[in-house]
Amino acid sequence: MTEIFPQNPQYRIVEIFESLQGEGYNTGMPAIFIRLGKCNLACPWCDTDYLTFTMMSLNDILGRLKQYTARNIIITGGEPTIQPHLHTLLNALKAEGYKLCMETNGLNPAPLQIDFVATSPKARYADKYQKQCIEKADEVRIVVDGDILAFCEQMENKITAKHYYLSPCEENGVMNIHDTIRQIGILNSRPHAPVHWQLSVQTHKWAGIE
């Protein structure tokens, strides 16, 4: 039976805005952020209200994008890979000539239309990643929400990437930067460490931008 796709599907949109990428390899890159609603995980320190969203049609999204000048789009969430009709949206964005980046927790494969994949596996859900996760990404970015050394070693073996980062966890306005750089040091001081871990911080918060 042939699946029928709507010509103008609706999407769960938390927000759409233009800014600079604040973290990871592409820090400082001008981009339009499309933040999609809902997630298949529930991290207590998450700074996104991904359950508060409005429905927008594909045509309305494309019209909104014309307000901005950036030619890079970051698809984020929530978790983008669980969004219905995601491929239709991505195909439309590619047809408009945008470079597409995605931020994903890595439990599901990234769509082929994505040019740059930033995956952020979550250590508190390590059992899920043992069963299934993305195999390749451009960058791996893990939030330090505890002792995550063993989890990082697991992700080194499961996800092939060009860049690996640890990010401090912020809870109640407190950022555990000291523990983050301590764990980076331990990872990088291992004899014959297979990858080199770097620090990624949310510079957009320091800069006072979205």
PDB file of C-alpha atoms in Angstrom:
ATOM      1  CA  MET A   1       0.000   0.000   0.000  1.00  0.00           C
ATOM      2  CA  THR A   2       1.403   3.381  -1.024  1.00  0.00           C
ATOM      3  CA  GLU A   3       1.826   5.879   1.819  1.00  0.00           C
ATOM      4  CA  ILE A   4       0.242   9.246   1.111  1.00  0.00           C
ATOM      5  CA  PHE A   5       2.074  12.331   2.359  1.00  0.00           C
ATOM      6  CA  PRO A   6       0.255  15.650   2.896  1.00  0.00           C
ATOM      7  CA  GLN A   7       1.389  18.428   0.569  1.00  0.00           C
ATOM      8  CA  ASN A   8       1.487  20.998   3.356  1.00  0.00           C
ATOM      9  CA  PRO A   9       2.122  19.063   6.593  1.00  0.00           C
ATOM     10  CA  GLN A  10       1.973  20.565  10.061  1.00  0.00           C
ATOM     11  CA  TYR A  11       4.958  20.665  12.433  1.00  0.00           C
ATOM     12  CA  ARG A  12       5.356  21.106  16.188  1.00  0.00           C
ATOM     13  CA  ILE A  13       7.289  24.379  16.433  1.00  0.00           C
ATOM     14  CA  VAL A  14       8.658  25.592  19.760  1.00  0.00           C
ATOM     15  CA  GLU A  15      10.399  28.561  18.134  1.00  0.00           C
ATOM     16  CA  ILE A  16      12.106  29.797  14.988  1.00  0.00           C
ATOM     17  CA  PHE A  17      14.777  32.470  15.312  1.00  0.00           C
ATOM     18  CA  GLU A  18      18.037  33.713  13.807  1.00  0.00           C
ATOM     19  CA  SER A  19      21.191  33.863  15.913  1.00  0.00           C
ATOM     20  CA  LEU A  20      24.734  32.514  16.191  1.00  0.00           C
ATOM     21  CA  GLN A  21      25.556  28.915  16.990  1.00  0.00           C
ATOM     22  CA  GLY A  22      26.728  29.067  20.588  1.00  0.00           C
ATOM     23  CA  GLU A  23      28.449  25.728  21.136  1.00  0.00           C
ATOM     24  CA  GLY A  24      30.432  22.953  19.520  1.00  0.00           C
ATOM     25  CA  TYR A  25      32.509  22.972  16.351  1.00  0.00           C
ATOM     26  CA  ASN A  26      30.349  25.587  14.596  1.00  0.00           C
ATOM     27  CA  THR A  27      30.430  28.162  17.420  1.00  0.00           C
ATOM     28  CA  GLY A  28      29.807  31.625  15.949  1.00  0.00           C
ATOM     29  CA  MET A  29      28.150  30.378  12.755  1.00  0.00           C
ATOM     30  CA  PRO A  30      25.157  32.547  11.703  1.00  0.00           C
ATOM     31  CA  ALA A  31      22.129  30.279  11.593  1.00  0.00           C
ATOM     32  CA  ILE A  32      18.378  30.024  11.681  1.00  0.00           C
ATOM     33  CA  PHE A  33      17.221  27.730  14.472  1.00  0.00           C
ATOM     34  CA  ILE A  34      14.106  25.626  13.967  1.00  0.00           C
ATOM     35  CA  ARG A  35      13.274  24.133  17.359  1.00  0.00           C
ATOM     36  CA  LEU A  36      10.798  21.246  17.146  1.00  0.00           C
ATOM     37  CA  GLY A  37       8.540  20.062  19.946  1.00  0.00           C
ATOM     38  CA  LYS A  38       8.519  16.817  21.947  1.00  0.00           C
ATOM     39  CA  CYS A  39      11.368  14.498  22.901  1.00  0.00           C
ATOM     40  CA  ASN A  40      11.906  10.775  23.434  1.00  0.00           C
ATOM     41  CA  LEU A  41      14.006  11.484  26.570  1.00  0.00           C
ATOM     42  CA  ALA A  42      13.363  13.575  29.685  1.00  0.00           C
ATOM     43  CA  CYS A  43      16.574  15.029  31.125  1.00  0.00           C
ATOM     44  CA  PRO A  44      15.874  17.017  34.311  1.00  0.00           C
ATOM     45  CA  TRP A  45      18.432  19.714  33.439  1.00  0.00           C
ATOM     46  CA  CYS A  46      17.114  20.354  29.913  1.00  0.00           C
ATOM     47  CA  ASP A  47      16.793  24.105  29.239  1.00  0.00           C
ATOM     48  CA  THR A  48      14.124  23.763  26.532  1.00  0.00           C
ATOM     49  CA  ASP A  49      10.382  23.677  27.161  1.00  0.00           C
ATOM     50  CA  TYR A  50       9.855  21.212  24.324  1.00  0.00           C
ATOM     51  CA  LEU A  51       6.274  20.429  25.362  1.00  0.00           C
ATOM     52  CA  THR A  52       5.134  23.998  24.658  1.00  0.00           C
ATOM     53  CA  PHE A  53       4.736  24.429  20.926  1.00  0.00           C
ATOM     54  CA  THR A  54       2.396  25.607  18.202  1.00  0.00           C
ATOM     55  CA  MET A  55       1.518  23.857  14.971  1.00  0.00           C
ATOM     56  CA  MET A  56       2.882  25.478  11.816  1.00  0.00           C
ATOM     57  CA  SER A  57       2.410  24.355   8.237  1.00  0.00           C
ATOM     58  CA  LEU A  58       5.324  23.762   5.906  1.00  0.00           C
ATOM     59  CA  ASN A  59       4.324  26.768   3.815  1.00  0.00           C
ATOM     60  CA  ASP A  60       4.185  28.997   6.902  1.00  0.00           C
ATOM     61  CA  ILE A  61       7.631  27.815   7.991  1.00  0.00           C
ATOM     62  CA  LEU A  62       9.122  28.551   4.562  1.00  0.00           C
ATOM     63  CA  GLY A  63       7.504  31.975   4.610  1.00  0.00           C
ATOM     64  CA  ARG A  64       8.906  32.700   8.059  1.00  0.00           C
ATOM     65  CA  LEU A  65      12.427  31.820   6.930  1.00  0.00           C
ATOM     66  CA  LYS A  66      12.345  34.554   4.298  1.00  0.00           C
ATOM     67  CA  GLN A  67      12.527  37.092   7.142  1.00  0.00           C
ATOM     68  CA  TYR A  68      16.098  36.009   7.898  1.00  0.00           C
ATOM     69  CA  THR A  69      19.427  36.282   6.080  1.00  0.00           C
ATOM     70  CA  ALA A  70      21.400  33.243   7.325  1.00  0.00           C
ATOM     71  CA  ARG A  71      21.797  30.346   4.917  1.00  0.00           C
ATOM     72  CA  ASN A  72      22.495  27.754   7.609  1.00  0.00           C
ATOM     73  CA  ILE A  73      19.613  26.086   9.415  1.00  0.00           C
ATOM     74  CA  ILE A  74      19.969  24.176  12.678  1.00  0.00           C
ATOM     75  CA  ILE A  75      17.179  21.669  13.250  1.00  0.00           C
ATOM     76  CA  THR A  76      16.957  21.101  16.986  1.00  0.00           C
ATOM     77  CA  GLY A  77      14.465  20.274  19.692  1.00  0.00           C
ATOM     78  CA  GLY A  78      13.245  18.481  21.678  1.00  0.00           C
ATOM     79  CA  GLU A  79      14.292  15.633  19.449  1.00  0.00           C
ATOM     80  CA  PRO A  80      13.973  16.331  15.708  1.00  0.00           C
ATOM     81  CA  THR A  81      14.087  12.715  14.541  1.00  0.00           C
ATOM     82  CA  ILE A  82      10.706  11.900  16.106  1.00  0.00           C
ATOM     83  CA  GLN A  83       8.930  14.700  14.207  1.00  0.00           C
ATOM     84  CA  PRO A  84       6.285  13.429  11.723  1.00  0.00           C
ATOM     85  CA  HIS A  85       6.948  14.284   8.066  1.00  0.00           C
ATOM     86  CA  LEU A  86      10.490  15.432   8.880  1.00  0.00           C
ATOM     87  CA  HIS A  87      11.812  14.352   5.472  1.00  0.00           C
ATOM     88  CA  THR A  88       9.256  16.556   3.725  1.00  0.00           C
ATOM     89  CA  LEU A  89      10.470  19.573   5.679  1.00  0.00           C
ATOM     90  CA  LEU A  90      14.127  18.782   5.037  1.00  0.00           C
ATOM     91  CA  ASN A  91      13.580  18.269   1.322  1.00  0.00           C
ATOM     92  CA  ALA A  92      11.846  21.641   1.112  1.00  0.00           C
ATOM     93  CA  LEU A  93      14.698  23.345   2.957  1.00  0.00           C
ATOM     94  CA  LYS A  94      17.304  21.738   0.712  1.00  0.00           C
ATOM     95  CA  ALA A  95      15.335  22.857  -2.342  1.00  0.00           C
ATOM     96  CA  GLU A  96      15.638  26.422  -1.009  1.00  0.00           C
ATOM     97  CA  GLY A  97      19.422  26.054  -0.902  1.00  0.00           C
ATOM     98  CA  TYR A  98      19.963  25.953   2.868  1.00  0.00           C
ATOM     99  CA  LYS A  99      22.808  24.075   4.556  1.00  0.00           C
ATOM    100  CA  LEU A 100      21.202  21.825   7.144  1.00  0.00           C
ATOM    101  CA  CYS A 101      22.604  21.001  10.570  1.00  0.00           C
ATOM    102  CA  MET A 102      20.867  18.854  13.165  1.00  0.00           C
ATOM    103  CA  GLU A 103      21.207  18.541  16.912  1.00  0.00           C
ATOM    104  CA  THR A 104      19.991  15.113  18.017  1.00  0.00           C
ATOM    105  CA  ASN A 105      20.296  12.864  21.062  1.00  0.00           C
ATOM    106  CA  GLY A 106      21.486  10.127  18.716  1.00  0.00           C
ATOM    107  CA  LEU A 107      19.034   7.356  19.489  1.00  0.00           C
ATOM    108  CA  ASN A 108      17.717   7.457  15.920  1.00  0.00           C
ATOM    109  CA  PRO A 109      19.644   7.743  12.631  1.00  0.00           C
ATOM    110  CA  ALA A 110      20.085  11.238  11.201  1.00  0.00           C
ATOM    111  CA  PRO A 111      18.257  11.861   7.910  1.00  0.00           C
ATOM    112  CA  LEU A 112      20.408  11.801   4.769  1.00  0.00           C
ATOM    113  CA  GLN A 113      19.529  15.423   3.951  1.00  0.00           C
ATOM    114  CA  ILE A 114      21.505  16.678   6.950  1.00  0.00           C
ATOM    115  CA  ASP A 115      24.902  18.202   6.112  1.00  0.00           C
ATOM    116  CA  PHE A 116      26.260  18.375   9.681  1.00  0.00           C
ATOM    117  CA  VAL A 117      25.188  16.119  12.544  1.00  0.00           C
ATOM    118  CA  ALA A 118      25.820  17.115  16.171  1.00  0.00           C
ATOM    119  CA  THR A 119      24.762  14.321  18.492  1.00  0.00           C
ATOM    120  CA  SER A 120      24.450  14.638  22.255  1.00  0.00           C
ATOM    121  CA  PRO A 121      24.091  11.192  23.857  1.00  0.00           C
ATOM    122  CA  LYS A 122      22.778  11.247  27.406  1.00  0.00           C
ATOM    123  CA  ALA A 123      24.686   9.270  30.038  1.00  0.00           C
ATOM    124  CA  ARG A 124      21.620   8.833  32.270  1.00  0.00           C
ATOM    125  CA  TYR A 125      20.088   6.757  29.448  1.00  0.00           C
ATOM    126  CA  ALA A 126      23.198   4.643  28.836  1.00  0.00           C
ATOM    127  CA  ASP A 127      21.132   1.447  28.656  1.00  0.00           C
ATOM    128  CA  LYS A 128      19.217   2.803  25.650  1.00  0.00           C
ATOM    129  CA  TYR A 129      22.451   3.679  23.834  1.00  0.00           C
ATOM    130  CA  GLN A 130      23.817   0.198  24.434  1.00  0.00           C
ATOM    131  CA  LYS A 131      20.885  -1.196  22.462  1.00  0.00           C
ATOM    132  CA  GLN A 132      20.706   1.359  19.669  1.00  0.00           C
ATOM    133  CA  CYS A 133      22.277   4.643  18.661  1.00  0.00           C
ATOM    134  CA  ILE A 134      23.621   6.617  15.749  1.00  0.00           C
ATOM    135  CA  GLU A 135      26.860   5.195  14.312  1.00  0.00           C
ATOM    136  CA  LYS A 136      28.364   8.289  12.695  1.00  0.00           C
ATOM    137  CA  ALA A 137      28.236  12.043  13.341  1.00  0.00           C
ATOM    138  CA  ASP A 138      30.261  15.173  12.722  1.00  0.00           C
ATOM    139  CA  GLU A 139      30.495  15.921  16.425  1.00  0.00           C
ATOM    140  CA  VAL A 140      29.648  14.183  19.683  1.00  0.00           C
ATOM    141  CA  ARG A 141      28.739  16.535  22.540  1.00  0.00           C
ATOM    142  CA  ILE A 142      28.056  14.984  25.958  1.00  0.00           C
ATOM    143  CA  VAL A 143      26.724  16.885  28.969  1.00  0.00           C
ATOM    144  CA  VAL A 144      28.591  16.148  32.185  1.00  0.00           C
ATOM    145  CA  ASP A 145      25.709  15.362  34.535  1.00  0.00           C
ATOM    146  CA  GLY A 146      27.745  13.122  36.824  1.00  0.00           C
ATOM    147  CA  ASP A 147      30.637  10.693  36.410  1.00  0.00           C
ATOM    148  CA  ILE A 148      30.366  10.034  32.686  1.00  0.00           C
ATOM    149  CA  LEU A 149      33.842   8.623  31.960  1.00  0.00           C
ATOM    150  CA  ALA A 150      32.658   5.072  31.272  1.00  0.00           C
ATOM    151  CA  PHE A 151      29.826   6.370  29.099  1.00  0.00           C
ATOM    152  CA  CYS A 152      32.253   8.496  27.062  1.00  0.00           C
ATOM    153  CA  GLU A 153      34.392   5.445  26.427  1.00  0.00           C
ATOM    154  CA  GLN A 154      31.307   3.557  25.263  1.00  0.00           C
ATOM    155  CA  MET A 155      30.368   6.358  22.892  1.00  0.00           C
ATOM    156  CA  GLU A 156      33.905   6.481  21.479  1.00  0.00           C
ATOM    157  CA  ASN A 157      33.427   2.874  20.419  1.00  0.00           C
ATOM    158  CA  LYS A 158      29.862   3.244  19.146  1.00  0.00           C
ATOM    159  CA  ILE A 159      29.899   6.636  17.369  1.00  0.00           C
ATOM    160  CA  THR A 160      32.547   7.624  14.830  1.00  0.00           C
ATOM    161  CA  ALA A 161      32.898  11.407  14.730  1.00  0.00           C
ATOM    162  CA  LYS A 162      35.332  14.132  13.692  1.00  0.00           C
ATOM    163  CA  HIS A 163      35.053  16.006  17.011  1.00  0.00           C
ATOM    164  CA  TYR A 164      34.260  15.012  20.595  1.00  0.00           C
ATOM    165  CA  TYR A 165      33.194  17.494  23.303  1.00  0.00           C
ATOM    166  CA  LEU A 166      32.160  17.564  26.932  1.00  0.00           C
ATOM    167  CA  SER A 167      29.751  20.291  28.019  1.00  0.00           C
ATOM    168  CA  PRO A 168      29.164  21.446  31.596  1.00  0.00           C
ATOM    169  CA  CYS A 169      25.747  20.802  33.100  1.00  0.00           C
ATOM    170  CA  GLU A 170      23.877  23.816  34.435  1.00  0.00           C
ATOM    171  CA  GLU A 171      21.306  23.287  37.174  1.00  0.00           C
ATOM    172  CA  ASN A 172      19.693  26.074  39.195  1.00  0.00           C
ATOM    173  CA  GLY A 173      22.085  28.570  37.640  1.00  0.00           C
ATOM    174  CA  VAL A 174      25.202  26.650  38.707  1.00  0.00           C
ATOM    175  CA  MET A 175      27.562  25.271  36.041  1.00  0.00           C
ATOM    176  CA  ASN A 176      29.895  22.376  36.929  1.00  0.00           C
ATOM    177  CA  ILE A 177      32.779  23.666  34.813  1.00  0.00           C
ATOM    178  CA  HIS A 178      35.488  22.384  37.195  1.00  0.00           C
ATOM    179  CA  ASP A 179      34.211  18.807  37.096  1.00  0.00           C
ATOM    180  CA  THR A 180      33.814  19.041  33.321  1.00  0.00           C
ATOM    181  CA  ILE A 181      37.437  20.017  32.649  1.00  0.00           C
ATOM    182  CA  ARG A 182      38.591  17.450  35.240  1.00  0.00           C
ATOM    183  CA  GLN A 183      36.880  14.656  33.313  1.00  0.00           C
ATOM    184  CA  ILE A 184      38.237  15.974  29.998  1.00  0.00           C
ATOM    185  CA  GLY A 185      41.710  15.747  31.494  1.00  0.00           C
ATOM    186  CA  ILE A 186      41.180  12.152  32.603  1.00  0.00           C
ATOM    187  CA  LEU A 187      39.887  11.101  29.188  1.00  0.00           C
ATOM    188  CA  ASN A 188      42.746  12.750  27.318  1.00  0.00           C
ATOM    189  CA  SER A 189      45.453  11.435  29.674  1.00  0.00           C
ATOM    190  CA  ARG A 190      44.617   7.783  29.014  1.00  0.00           C
ATOM    191  CA  PRO A 191      47.460   5.901  27.329  1.00  0.00           C
ATOM    192  CA  HIS A 192      46.632   5.555  23.633  1.00  0.00           C
ATOM    193  CA  ALA A 193      43.356   7.475  24.017  1.00  0.00           C
ATOM    194  CA  PRO A 194      41.442   6.806  20.760  1.00  0.00           C
ATOM    195  CA  VAL A 195      39.985  10.332  20.481  1.00  0.00           C
ATOM    196  CA  HIS A 196      40.731  13.798  21.839  1.00  0.00           C
ATOM    197  CA  TRP A 197      37.988  15.395  23.937  1.00  0.00           C
ATOM    198  CA  GLN A 198      37.506  19.180  24.010  1.00  0.00           C
ATOM    199  CA  LEU A 199      35.435  21.645  26.022  1.00  0.00           C
ATOM    200  CA  SER A 200      32.198  23.064  24.617  1.00  0.00           C
ATOM    201  CA  VAL A 201      30.307  25.720  26.567  1.00  0.00           C
ATOM    202  CA  GLN A 202      27.094  27.569  25.765  1.00  0.00           C
ATOM    203  CA  THR A 203      28.758  30.835  24.747  1.00  0.00           C
ATOM    204  CA  HIS A 204      25.441  32.287  23.603  1.00  0.00           C
ATOM    205  CA  LYS A 205      24.389  32.503  27.258  1.00  0.00           C
ATOM    206  CA  TRP A 206      27.527  34.476  28.108  1.00  0.00           C
ATOM    207  CA  ALA A 207      26.902  36.728  25.109  1.00  0.00           C
ATOM    208  CA  GLY A 208      23.288  37.337  26.144  1.00  0.00           C
ATOM    209  CA  ILE A 209      21.783  36.045  22.873  1.00  0.00           C
ATOM    210  CA  GLU A 210      19.356  33.247  22.121  1.00  0.00           C
TER     211      GLU A 210
END
